[in-house]
Amino acid sequence: MTRKLRAEQTRATIVKAAAELFDKHGYESASLRDIVTHANVTKGAVYFHFATKEDLAHAVMDTQHTSFSRSMADIDRSGYSSLEILIRATFEMARQMGRCSIARASLRLAMSGISLNRPLHDAVGDWMKNVAGRLDDAMREADIDTEVEVEGAARALVYFLVGSRVAGSASRPAHEMGREVAEMWRFMIQALVPEVRRRRYLDLVAGLER
């Protein structure tokens, strides 16, 4: 194994350990000492890659952003309609939340309101813009009713996704988020999609929920 590969693997181990602690205890309660112990590496190894805990928070957010962007690129290349892309993206987000501590920690960091020298990436704001753009495209494709107020619908969708995870984190396992996303889409499809197109998307949601 080359020195570069070992360094990359060590860095990934540290980021994963930090994400697990941020997810479980929150950013402010997880110390660098805790992260060193949890990652089972030396303090020097952590400081070689990250000067501060703040740098680790950014690394967690950046790792999740890269992972989800790759998933979105795969969905985009599949030739689906804009609304189907959006539906599949929300289920993919739920899947990542259920399986990946980095995804869960990123959401917790995004919603924490912590004050850092370099502000964290505005993931929620980016989601809002992306969802609004997809809904605009879906309206042009006649999959969304022309009377729908797109910005309001985008806010409702994103707030549901964020709120469902935050409100349910203490009492429900993360893998149940897929079921909750399906419940959300059944409601949203009834509210947003013209009647002649609803069955297609309701069937899609039912298939993705399984």
PDB file of N, CA, C and O in Angstrom, residues 5 58 91 173:
ATOM      1  N   LEU A   5      -2.109   6.288  -0.358  1.00  0.00           N
ATOM      2  CA  LEU A   5      -3.328   5.527  -0.115  1.00  0.00           C
ATOM      3  C   LEU A   5      -3.570   5.348   1.376  1.00  0.00           C
ATOM      4  O   LEU A   5      -4.710   5.461   1.848  1.00  0.00           O
ATOM      5  N   HIS A  58     -16.376  20.569   8.424  1.00  0.00           N
ATOM      6  CA  HIS A  58     -16.424  20.876   6.990  1.00  0.00           C
ATOM      7  C   HIS A  58     -16.150  19.620   6.161  1.00  0.00           C
ATOM      8  O   HIS A  58     -16.779  19.410   5.110  1.00  0.00           O
ATOM      9  N   PHE A  91     -35.889   9.664  -2.117  1.00  0.00           N
ATOM     10  CA  PHE A  91     -35.741   8.308  -1.584  1.00  0.00           C
ATOM     11  C   PHE A  91     -34.266   7.951  -1.392  1.00  0.00           C
ATOM     12  O   PHE A  91     -33.905   7.251  -0.445  1.00  0.00           O
ATOM     13  N   PRO A 173     -35.970   4.766  14.253  1.00  0.00           N
ATOM     14  CA  PRO A 173     -34.726   4.496  13.531  1.00  0.00           C
ATOM     15  C   PRO A 173     -34.707   5.206  12.194  1.00  0.00           C
ATOM     16  O   PRO A 173     -35.747   5.421  11.571  1.00  0.00           O
TER      17      PRO A 173
END
